[in-house]
Amino acid sequence: MKSLLKTIRFAQPAFFKPRSFATVVPQQLDPYQEEALNEKLILVDENDQIIGTDTKRNCHRVKYGKIPLHRAFSAFIFNSKNELLLQERASSKVTYPNHLTNSCCSHPLYDILVGRDNLQNTGLAVQRRLTFELGIPISEAIPNQFKFITKIHYFSEGDGTWGEHEIDYIYIIRKDFTLVPNPMEIGRIFSVSRADFNSFIKSSGLPLTPWFELIIKNWLFKWWDNLDNLQALRDDKIHRYH
């Protein structure tokens, strides 16, 4: 178990108290993160059929206990030692700052949907965010090396202002990458072995993002123990946790 990057910390507000499934939203959003809230995401129904588009801002704002259902992805990167890459989200993030989560997670964009099927579109989103968040050269982030494994539909009200309601496409990637993390997105990254995972989670002192916590409880170890036979575990179902 080792950190792959020197600790990068942003000033932490005095009122911030980490807790699972919750976040504290500052009075004024970080300008960098606020600009990203203008991205157009893909709205879907409960069967993952596209029904329209809306901004990232609207797709994560809680209104009367509800959040628009939209499409997302979560990538799990394992290196040649079968260690899992984890990240601590930057303190400036709108949702779940300073939370521990999987290697990379974000959204496919509506603007690049035309002419591509769902997996092509989400695969391109994985490539885009691996490059943007983790600094992986685009020549290394090759979509046909990303293994789609399943979909997860989950809801989290977060702090009551910003939350999540997503059909999350799960991808597993086994590869050694060149990593240059973006400090505006990521505070720290870690490479964790299967044997050390539980003790690392307990000792990190970091709350978990809701999607990562669900995946740990229901899926992660089954995938980890079958990295050489992932195709047998793939399904096209939507597993619901909401």
PDB file of N, CA and C in Angstrom, residues 113-193:
ATOM      1  N   LEU A 113     -22.776  12.567 -28.237  1.00  0.00           N
ATOM      2  CA  LEU A 113     -23.563  11.342 -28.301  1.00  0.00           C
ATOM      3  C   LEU A 113     -23.907  10.939 -29.735  1.00  0.00           C
ATOM      4  N   VAL A 114     -24.101  11.897 -30.615  1.00  0.00           N
ATOM      5  CA  VAL A 114     -24.624  11.639 -31.952  1.00  0.00           C
ATOM      6  C   VAL A 114     -23.729  10.658 -32.711  1.00  0.00           C
ATOM      7  N   GLY A 115     -24.357   9.619 -33.273  1.00  0.00           N
ATOM      8  CA  GLY A 115     -23.637   8.666 -34.106  1.00  0.00           C
ATOM      9  C   GLY A 115     -22.903   7.590 -33.338  1.00  0.00           C
ATOM     10  N   ARG A 116     -23.061   7.549 -32.029  1.00  0.00           N
ATOM     11  CA  ARG A 116     -22.360   6.541 -31.226  1.00  0.00           C
ATOM     12  C   ARG A 116     -23.367   5.793 -30.362  1.00  0.00           C
ATOM     13  N   ASP A 117     -23.099   4.511 -30.129  1.00  0.00           N
ATOM     14  CA  ASP A 117     -23.971   3.779 -29.217  1.00  0.00           C
ATOM     15  C   ASP A 117     -23.562   4.080 -27.776  1.00  0.00           C
ATOM     16  N   ASN A 118     -24.306   3.539 -26.821  1.00  0.00           N
ATOM     17  CA  ASN A 118     -24.091   3.880 -25.415  1.00  0.00           C
ATOM     18  C   ASN A 118     -22.693   3.545 -24.922  1.00  0.00           C
ATOM     19  N   LEU A 119     -22.192   2.355 -25.267  1.00  0.00           N
ATOM     20  CA  LEU A 119     -20.873   1.954 -24.793  1.00  0.00           C
ATOM     21  C   LEU A 119     -19.767   2.758 -25.460  1.00  0.00           C
ATOM     22  N   GLN A 120     -19.931   3.088 -26.741  1.00  0.00           N
ATOM     23  CA  GLN A 120     -18.943   3.947 -27.396  1.00  0.00           C
ATOM     24  C   GLN A 120     -18.887   5.315 -26.727  1.00  0.00           C
ATOM     25  N   ASN A 121     -20.056   5.838 -26.422  1.00  0.00           N
ATOM     26  CA  ASN A 121     -20.121   7.160 -25.815  1.00  0.00           C
ATOM     27  C   ASN A 121     -19.522   7.173 -24.419  1.00  0.00           C
ATOM     28  N   THR A 122     -19.865   6.176 -23.606  1.00  0.00           N
ATOM     29  CA  THR A 122     -19.298   6.142 -22.257  1.00  0.00           C
ATOM     30  C   THR A 122     -17.809   5.798 -22.291  1.00  0.00           C
ATOM     31  N   GLY A 123     -17.385   4.967 -23.233  1.00  0.00           N
ATOM     32  CA  GLY A 123     -15.958   4.662 -23.366  1.00  0.00           C
ATOM     33  C   GLY A 123     -15.142   5.906 -23.679  1.00  0.00           C
ATOM     34  N   LEU A 124     -15.672   6.757 -24.560  1.00  0.00           N
ATOM     35  CA  LEU A 124     -14.995   8.018 -24.858  1.00  0.00           C
ATOM     36  C   LEU A 124     -14.969   8.930 -23.639  1.00  0.00           C
ATOM     37  N   ALA A 125     -16.023   8.874 -22.824  1.00  0.00           N
ATOM     38  CA  ALA A 125     -16.052   9.676 -21.600  1.00  0.00           C
ATOM     39  C   ALA A 125     -14.977   9.197 -20.619  1.00  0.00           C
ATOM     40  N   VAL A 126     -14.816   7.874 -20.506  1.00  0.00           N
ATOM     41  CA  VAL A 126     -13.759   7.339 -19.649  1.00  0.00           C
ATOM     42  C   VAL A 126     -12.403   7.840 -20.126  1.00  0.00           C
ATOM     43  N   GLN A 127     -12.153   7.745 -21.423  1.00  0.00           N
ATOM     44  CA  GLN A 127     -10.880   8.217 -21.983  1.00  0.00           C
ATOM     45  C   GLN A 127     -10.652   9.691 -21.669  1.00  0.00           C
ATOM     46  N   ARG A 128     -11.675  10.498 -21.886  1.00  0.00           N
ATOM     47  CA  ARG A 128     -11.568  11.937 -21.656  1.00  0.00           C
ATOM     48  C   ARG A 128     -11.219  12.251 -20.206  1.00  0.00           C
ATOM     49  N   ARG A 129     -11.884  11.575 -19.262  1.00  0.00           N
ATOM     50  CA  ARG A 129     -11.658  11.890 -17.851  1.00  0.00           C
ATOM     51  C   ARG A 129     -10.372  11.272 -17.305  1.00  0.00           C
ATOM     52  N   LEU A 130      -9.949  10.127 -17.840  1.00  0.00           N
ATOM     53  CA  LEU A 130      -8.648   9.592 -17.427  1.00  0.00           C
ATOM     54  C   LEU A 130      -7.548  10.581 -17.767  1.00  0.00           C
ATOM     55  N   THR A 131      -7.681  11.189 -18.929  1.00  0.00           N
ATOM     56  CA  THR A 131      -6.697  12.187 -19.344  1.00  0.00           C
ATOM     57  C   THR A 131      -6.820  13.459 -18.519  1.00  0.00           C
ATOM     58  N   PHE A 132      -8.052  13.918 -18.297  1.00  0.00           N
ATOM     59  CA  PHE A 132      -8.286  15.186 -17.611  1.00  0.00           C
ATOM     60  C   PHE A 132      -7.993  15.104 -16.118  1.00  0.00           C
ATOM     61  N   GLU A 133      -8.459  14.038 -15.453  1.00  0.00           N
ATOM     62  CA  GLU A 133      -8.287  13.930 -14.005  1.00  0.00           C
ATOM     63  C   GLU A 133      -6.933  13.359 -13.613  1.00  0.00           C
ATOM     64  N   LEU A 134      -6.536  12.281 -14.271  1.00  0.00           N
ATOM     65  CA  LEU A 134      -5.338  11.554 -13.867  1.00  0.00           C
ATOM     66  C   LEU A 134      -4.123  11.872 -14.721  1.00  0.00           C
ATOM     67  N   GLY A 135      -4.295  12.688 -15.752  1.00  0.00           N
ATOM     68  CA  GLY A 135      -3.167  13.068 -16.596  1.00  0.00           C
ATOM     69  C   GLY A 135      -2.618  11.931 -17.425  1.00  0.00           C
ATOM     70  N   ILE A 136      -3.412  10.889 -17.647  1.00  0.00           N
ATOM     71  CA  ILE A 136      -2.962   9.754 -18.448  1.00  0.00           C
ATOM     72  C   ILE A 136      -2.905  10.174 -19.917  1.00  0.00           C
ATOM     73  N   PRO A 137      -1.780   9.978 -20.597  1.00  0.00           N
ATOM     74  CA  PRO A 137      -1.718  10.341 -22.016  1.00  0.00           C
ATOM     75  C   PRO A 137      -2.818   9.656 -22.816  1.00  0.00           C
ATOM     76  N   ILE A 138      -3.383  10.375 -23.742  1.00  0.00           N
ATOM     77  CA  ILE A 138      -4.496   9.815 -24.512  1.00  0.00           C
ATOM     78  C   ILE A 138      -4.048   8.590 -25.309  1.00  0.00           C
ATOM     79  N   SER A 139      -2.749   8.517 -25.630  1.00  0.00           N
ATOM     80  CA  SER A 139      -2.230   7.355 -26.353  1.00  0.00           C
ATOM     81  C   SER A 139      -2.243   6.092 -25.495  1.00  0.00           C
ATOM     82  N   GLU A 140      -2.300   6.247 -24.165  1.00  0.00           N
ATOM     83  CA  GLU A 140      -2.370   5.098 -23.261  1.00  0.00           C
ATOM     84  C   GLU A 140      -3.812   4.743 -22.906  1.00  0.00           C
ATOM     85  N   ALA A 141      -4.680   5.731 -22.938  1.00  0.00           N
ATOM     86  CA  ALA A 141      -6.075   5.530 -22.541  1.00  0.00           C
ATOM     87  C   ALA A 141      -6.885   5.107 -23.773  1.00  0.00           C
ATOM     88  N   ILE A 142      -6.883   3.828 -24.053  1.00  0.00           N
ATOM     89  CA  ILE A 142      -7.462   3.290 -25.289  1.00  0.00           C
ATOM     90  C   ILE A 142      -8.815   2.656 -24.974  1.00  0.00           C
ATOM     91  N   PRO A 143      -9.917   3.205 -25.503  1.00  0.00           N
ATOM     92  CA  PRO A 143     -11.242   2.728 -25.119  1.00  0.00           C
ATOM     93  C   PRO A 143     -11.478   1.236 -25.277  1.00  0.00           C
ATOM     94  N   ASN A 144     -10.906   0.593 -26.292  1.00  0.00           N
ATOM     95  CA  ASN A 144     -11.182  -0.834 -26.459  1.00  0.00           C
ATOM     96  C   ASN A 144     -10.469  -1.702 -25.427  1.00  0.00           C
ATOM     97  N   GLN A 145      -9.670  -1.073 -24.556  1.00  0.00           N
ATOM     98  CA  GLN A 145      -9.052  -1.786 -23.445  1.00  0.00           C
ATOM     99  C   GLN A 145      -9.843  -1.626 -22.149  1.00  0.00           C
ATOM    100  N   PHE A 146     -10.910  -0.844 -22.200  1.00  0.00           N
ATOM    101  CA  PHE A 146     -11.771  -0.656 -21.028  1.00  0.00           C
ATOM    102  C   PHE A 146     -12.858  -1.731 -21.060  1.00  0.00           C
ATOM    103  N   LYS A 147     -12.973  -2.511 -20.015  1.00  0.00           N
ATOM    104  CA  LYS A 147     -13.949  -3.602 -19.982  1.00  0.00           C
ATOM    105  C   LYS A 147     -15.216  -3.157 -19.249  1.00  0.00           C
ATOM    106  N   PHE A 148     -16.295  -3.005 -19.996  1.00  0.00           N
ATOM    107  CA  PHE A 148     -17.589  -2.735 -19.372  1.00  0.00           C
ATOM    108  C   PHE A 148     -18.056  -3.985 -18.656  1.00  0.00           C
ATOM    109  N   ILE A 149     -18.615  -3.803 -17.418  1.00  0.00           N
ATOM    110  CA  ILE A 149     -19.015  -4.990 -16.664  1.00  0.00           C
ATOM    111  C   ILE A 149     -20.470  -4.985 -16.222  1.00  0.00           C
ATOM    112  N   THR A 150     -21.055  -3.813 -15.891  1.00  0.00           N
ATOM    113  CA  THR A 150     -22.459  -3.771 -15.498  1.00  0.00           C
ATOM    114  C   THR A 150     -22.908  -2.324 -15.334  1.00  0.00           C
ATOM    115  N   LYS A 151     -24.179  -2.142 -14.950  1.00  0.00           N
ATOM    116  CA  LYS A 151     -24.723  -0.817 -14.664  1.00  0.00           C
ATOM    117  C   LYS A 151     -25.334  -0.819 -13.262  1.00  0.00           C
ATOM    118  N   ILE A 152     -25.216   0.312 -12.585  1.00  0.00           N
ATOM    119  CA  ILE A 152     -25.758   0.462 -11.242  1.00  0.00           C
ATOM    120  C   ILE A 152     -26.600   1.734 -11.186  1.00  0.00           C
ATOM    121  N   HIS A 153     -27.827   1.608 -10.732  1.00  0.00           N
ATOM    122  CA  HIS A 153     -28.715   2.760 -10.554  1.00  0.00           C
ATOM    123  C   HIS A 153     -28.782   3.056  -9.060  1.00  0.00           C
ATOM    124  N   TYR A 154     -28.324   4.241  -8.680  1.00  0.00           N
ATOM    125  CA  TYR A 154     -28.316   4.592  -7.258  1.00  0.00           C
ATOM    126  C   TYR A 154     -28.732   6.046  -7.075  1.00  0.00           C
ATOM    127  N   PHE A 155     -29.138   6.349  -5.859  1.00  0.00           N
ATOM    128  CA  PHE A 155     -29.560   7.702  -5.485  1.00  0.00           C
ATOM    129  C   PHE A 155     -28.935   8.061  -4.147  1.00  0.00           C
ATOM    130  N   SER A 156     -28.415   9.271  -4.037  1.00  0.00           N
ATOM    131  CA  SER A 156     -27.943   9.794  -2.758  1.00  0.00           C
ATOM    132  C   SER A 156     -28.291  11.273  -2.687  1.00  0.00           C
ATOM    133  N   GLU A 157     -28.984  11.662  -1.644  1.00  0.00           N
ATOM    134  CA  GLU A 157     -29.394  13.056  -1.484  1.00  0.00           C
ATOM    135  C   GLU A 157     -28.242  13.945  -1.017  1.00  0.00           C
ATOM    136  N   GLY A 158     -27.095  13.358  -0.715  1.00  0.00           N
ATOM    137  CA  GLY A 158     -25.937  14.146  -0.311  1.00  0.00           C
ATOM    138  C   GLY A 158     -26.226  15.015   0.886  1.00  0.00           C
ATOM    139  N   ASP A 159     -25.958  16.301   0.750  1.00  0.00           N
ATOM    140  CA  ASP A 159     -26.187  17.228   1.859  1.00  0.00           C
ATOM    141  C   ASP A 159     -27.554  17.891   1.781  1.00  0.00           C
ATOM    142  N   GLY A 160     -28.362  17.463   0.819  1.00  0.00           N
ATOM    143  CA  GLY A 160     -29.677  18.059   0.637  1.00  0.00           C
ATOM    144  C   GLY A 160     -29.690  19.173  -0.381  1.00  0.00           C
ATOM    145  N   THR A 161     -28.515  19.642  -0.781  1.00  0.00           N
ATOM    146  CA  THR A 161     -28.399  20.657  -1.834  1.00  0.00           C
ATOM    147  C   THR A 161     -27.803  20.060  -3.098  1.00  0.00           C
ATOM    148  N   TRP A 162     -26.717  19.307  -2.935  1.00  0.00           N
ATOM    149  CA  TRP A 162     -26.059  18.623  -4.058  1.00  0.00           C
ATOM    150  C   TRP A 162     -26.047  17.126  -3.773  1.00  0.00           C
ATOM    151  N   GLY A 163     -26.434  16.337  -4.772  1.00  0.00           N
ATOM    152  CA  GLY A 163     -26.448  14.896  -4.593  1.00  0.00           C
ATOM    153  C   GLY A 163     -26.263  14.159  -5.905  1.00  0.00           C
ATOM    154  N   GLU A 164     -26.634  12.890  -5.923  1.00  0.00           N
ATOM    155  CA  GLU A 164     -26.411  12.023  -7.077  1.00  0.00           C
ATOM    156  C   GLU A 164     -27.648  11.182  -7.369  1.00  0.00           C
ATOM    157  N   HIS A 165     -27.984  11.034  -8.635  1.00  0.00           N
ATOM    158  CA  HIS A 165     -29.010  10.095  -9.086  1.00  0.00           C
ATOM    159  C   HIS A 165     -28.596   9.640 -10.472  1.00  0.00           C
ATOM    160  N   GLU A 166     -27.969   8.466 -10.536  1.00  0.00           N
ATOM    161  CA  GLU A 166     -27.278   8.087 -11.758  1.00  0.00           C
ATOM    162  C   GLU A 166     -27.507   6.624 -12.125  1.00  0.00           C
ATOM    163  N   ILE A 167     -27.511   6.357 -13.423  1.00  0.00           N
ATOM    164  CA  ILE A 167     -27.261   5.015 -13.935  1.00  0.00           C
ATOM    165  C   ILE A 167     -25.795   5.000 -14.331  1.00  0.00           C
ATOM    166  N   ASP A 168     -25.050   4.250 -13.548  1.00  0.00           N
ATOM    167  CA  ASP A 168     -23.586   4.299 -13.563  1.00  0.00           C
ATOM    168  C   ASP A 168     -23.037   3.097 -14.329  1.00  0.00           C
ATOM    169  N   TYR A 169     -22.382   3.356 -15.467  1.00  0.00           N
ATOM    170  CA  TYR A 169     -21.720   2.303 -16.240  1.00  0.00           C
ATOM    171  C   TYR A 169     -20.378   1.990 -15.570  1.00  0.00           C
ATOM    172  N   ILE A 170     -20.149   0.722 -15.245  1.00  0.00           N
ATOM    173  CA  ILE A 170     -18.926   0.338 -14.544  1.00  0.00           C
ATOM    174  C   ILE A 170     -17.921  -0.247 -15.537  1.00  0.00           C
ATOM    175  N   TYR A 171     -16.697   0.290 -15.487  1.00  0.00           N
ATOM    176  CA  TYR A 171     -15.608  -0.183 -16.336  1.00  0.00           C
ATOM    177  C   TYR A 171     -14.438  -0.630 -15.470  1.00  0.00           C
ATOM    178  N   ILE A 172     -13.805  -1.720 -15.885  1.00  0.00           N
ATOM    179  CA  ILE A 172     -12.593  -2.198 -15.227  1.00  0.00           C
ATOM    180  C   ILE A 172     -11.450  -2.162 -16.235  1.00  0.00           C
ATOM    181  N   ILE A 173     -10.319  -1.637 -15.799  1.00  0.00           N
ATOM    182  CA  ILE A 173      -9.149  -1.475 -16.665  1.00  0.00           C
ATOM    183  C   ILE A 173      -7.944  -2.080 -15.959  1.00  0.00           C
ATOM    184  N   ARG A 174      -7.219  -2.954 -16.631  1.00  0.00           N
ATOM    185  CA  ARG A 174      -5.984  -3.533 -16.074  1.00  0.00           C
ATOM    186  C   ARG A 174      -4.811  -3.051 -16.912  1.00  0.00           C
ATOM    187  N   LYS A 175      -4.064  -2.120 -16.358  1.00  0.00           N
ATOM    188  CA  LYS A 175      -2.968  -1.549 -17.131  1.00  0.00           C
ATOM    189  C   LYS A 175      -2.125  -0.658 -16.218  1.00  0.00           C
ATOM    190  N   ASP A 176      -0.835  -0.581 -16.492  1.00  0.00           N
ATOM    191  CA  ASP A 176       0.037   0.382 -15.819  1.00  0.00           C
ATOM    192  C   ASP A 176       0.015   1.670 -16.630  1.00  0.00           C
ATOM    193  N   PHE A 177      -0.360   2.762 -15.989  1.00  0.00           N
ATOM    194  CA  PHE A 177      -0.491   4.043 -16.665  1.00  0.00           C
ATOM    195  C   PHE A 177       0.543   5.040 -16.165  1.00  0.00           C
ATOM    196  N   THR A 178       0.852   6.002 -17.006  1.00  0.00           N
ATOM    197  CA  THR A 178       1.577   7.188 -16.586  1.00  0.00           C
ATOM    198  C   THR A 178       0.572   8.132 -15.937  1.00  0.00           C
ATOM    199  N   LEU A 179       0.828   8.524 -14.682  1.00  0.00           N
ATOM    200  CA  LEU A 179      -0.139   9.308 -13.919  1.00  0.00           C
ATOM    201  C   LEU A 179       0.423  10.679 -13.563  1.00  0.00           C
ATOM    202  N   VAL A 180      -0.329  11.714 -13.933  1.00  0.00           N
ATOM    203  CA  VAL A 180      -0.001  13.094 -13.536  1.00  0.00           C
ATOM    204  C   VAL A 180      -1.317  13.737 -13.092  1.00  0.00           C
ATOM    205  N   PRO A 181      -1.778  13.452 -11.864  1.00  0.00           N
ATOM    206  CA  PRO A 181      -3.114  13.888 -11.427  1.00  0.00           C
ATOM    207  C   PRO A 181      -3.298  15.400 -11.448  1.00  0.00           C
ATOM    208  N   ASN A 182      -4.520  15.786 -11.779  1.00  0.00           N
ATOM    209  CA  ASN A 182      -4.926  17.180 -11.815  1.00  0.00           C
ATOM    210  C   ASN A 182      -5.317  17.610 -10.396  1.00  0.00           C
ATOM    211  N   PRO A 183      -4.567  18.525  -9.756  1.00  0.00           N
ATOM    212  CA  PRO A 183      -4.854  18.893  -8.361  1.00  0.00           C
ATOM    213  C   PRO A 183      -6.171  19.618  -8.176  1.00  0.00           C
ATOM    214  N   MET A 184      -6.793  20.112  -9.255  1.00  0.00           N
ATOM    215  CA  MET A 184      -8.108  20.727  -9.140  1.00  0.00           C
ATOM    216  C   MET A 184      -9.213  19.673  -9.029  1.00  0.00           C
ATOM    217  N   GLU A 185      -8.883  18.438  -9.357  1.00  0.00           N
ATOM    218  CA  GLU A 185      -9.847  17.343  -9.281  1.00  0.00           C
ATOM    219  C   GLU A 185      -9.516  16.351  -8.166  1.00  0.00           C
ATOM    220  N   ILE A 186      -8.233  16.159  -7.910  1.00  0.00           N
ATOM    221  CA  ILE A 186      -7.773  15.082  -7.029  1.00  0.00           C
ATOM    222  C   ILE A 186      -6.819  15.624  -5.976  1.00  0.00           C
ATOM    223  N   GLY A 187      -7.052  15.248  -4.722  1.00  0.00           N
ATOM    224  CA  GLY A 187      -6.146  15.625  -3.652  1.00  0.00           C
ATOM    225  C   GLY A 187      -4.986  14.655  -3.522  1.00  0.00           C
ATOM    226  N   ARG A 188      -5.289  13.359  -3.492  1.00  0.00           N
ATOM    227  CA  ARG A 188      -4.259  12.318  -3.392  1.00  0.00           C
ATOM    228  C   ARG A 188      -4.713  11.092  -4.169  1.00  0.00           C
ATOM    229  N   ILE A 189      -3.756  10.281  -4.591  1.00  0.00           N
ATOM    230  CA  ILE A 189      -4.072   8.979  -5.161  1.00  0.00           C
ATOM    231  C   ILE A 189      -3.316   7.909  -4.390  1.00  0.00           C
ATOM    232  N   PHE A 190      -3.864   6.699  -4.419  1.00  0.00           N
ATOM    233  CA  PHE A 190      -3.296   5.582  -3.683  1.00  0.00           C
ATOM    234  C   PHE A 190      -3.364   4.329  -4.545  1.00  0.00           C
ATOM    235  N   SER A 191      -2.392   3.454  -4.360  1.00  0.00           N
ATOM    236  CA  SER A 191      -2.413   2.141  -4.993  1.00  0.00           C
ATOM    237  C   SER A 191      -2.511   1.111  -3.882  1.00  0.00           C
ATOM    238  N   VAL A 192      -3.605   0.344  -3.869  1.00  0.00           N
ATOM    239  CA  VAL A 192      -3.923  -0.503  -2.724  1.00  0.00           C
ATOM    240  C   VAL A 192      -4.087  -1.956  -3.161  1.00  0.00           C
ATOM    241  N   SER A 193      -3.454  -2.860  -2.425  1.00  0.00           N
ATOM    242  CA  SER A 193      -3.571  -4.283  -2.740  1.00  0.00           C
ATOM    243  C   SER A 193      -4.875  -4.854  -2.187  1.00  0.00           C
TER     244      SER A 193
END
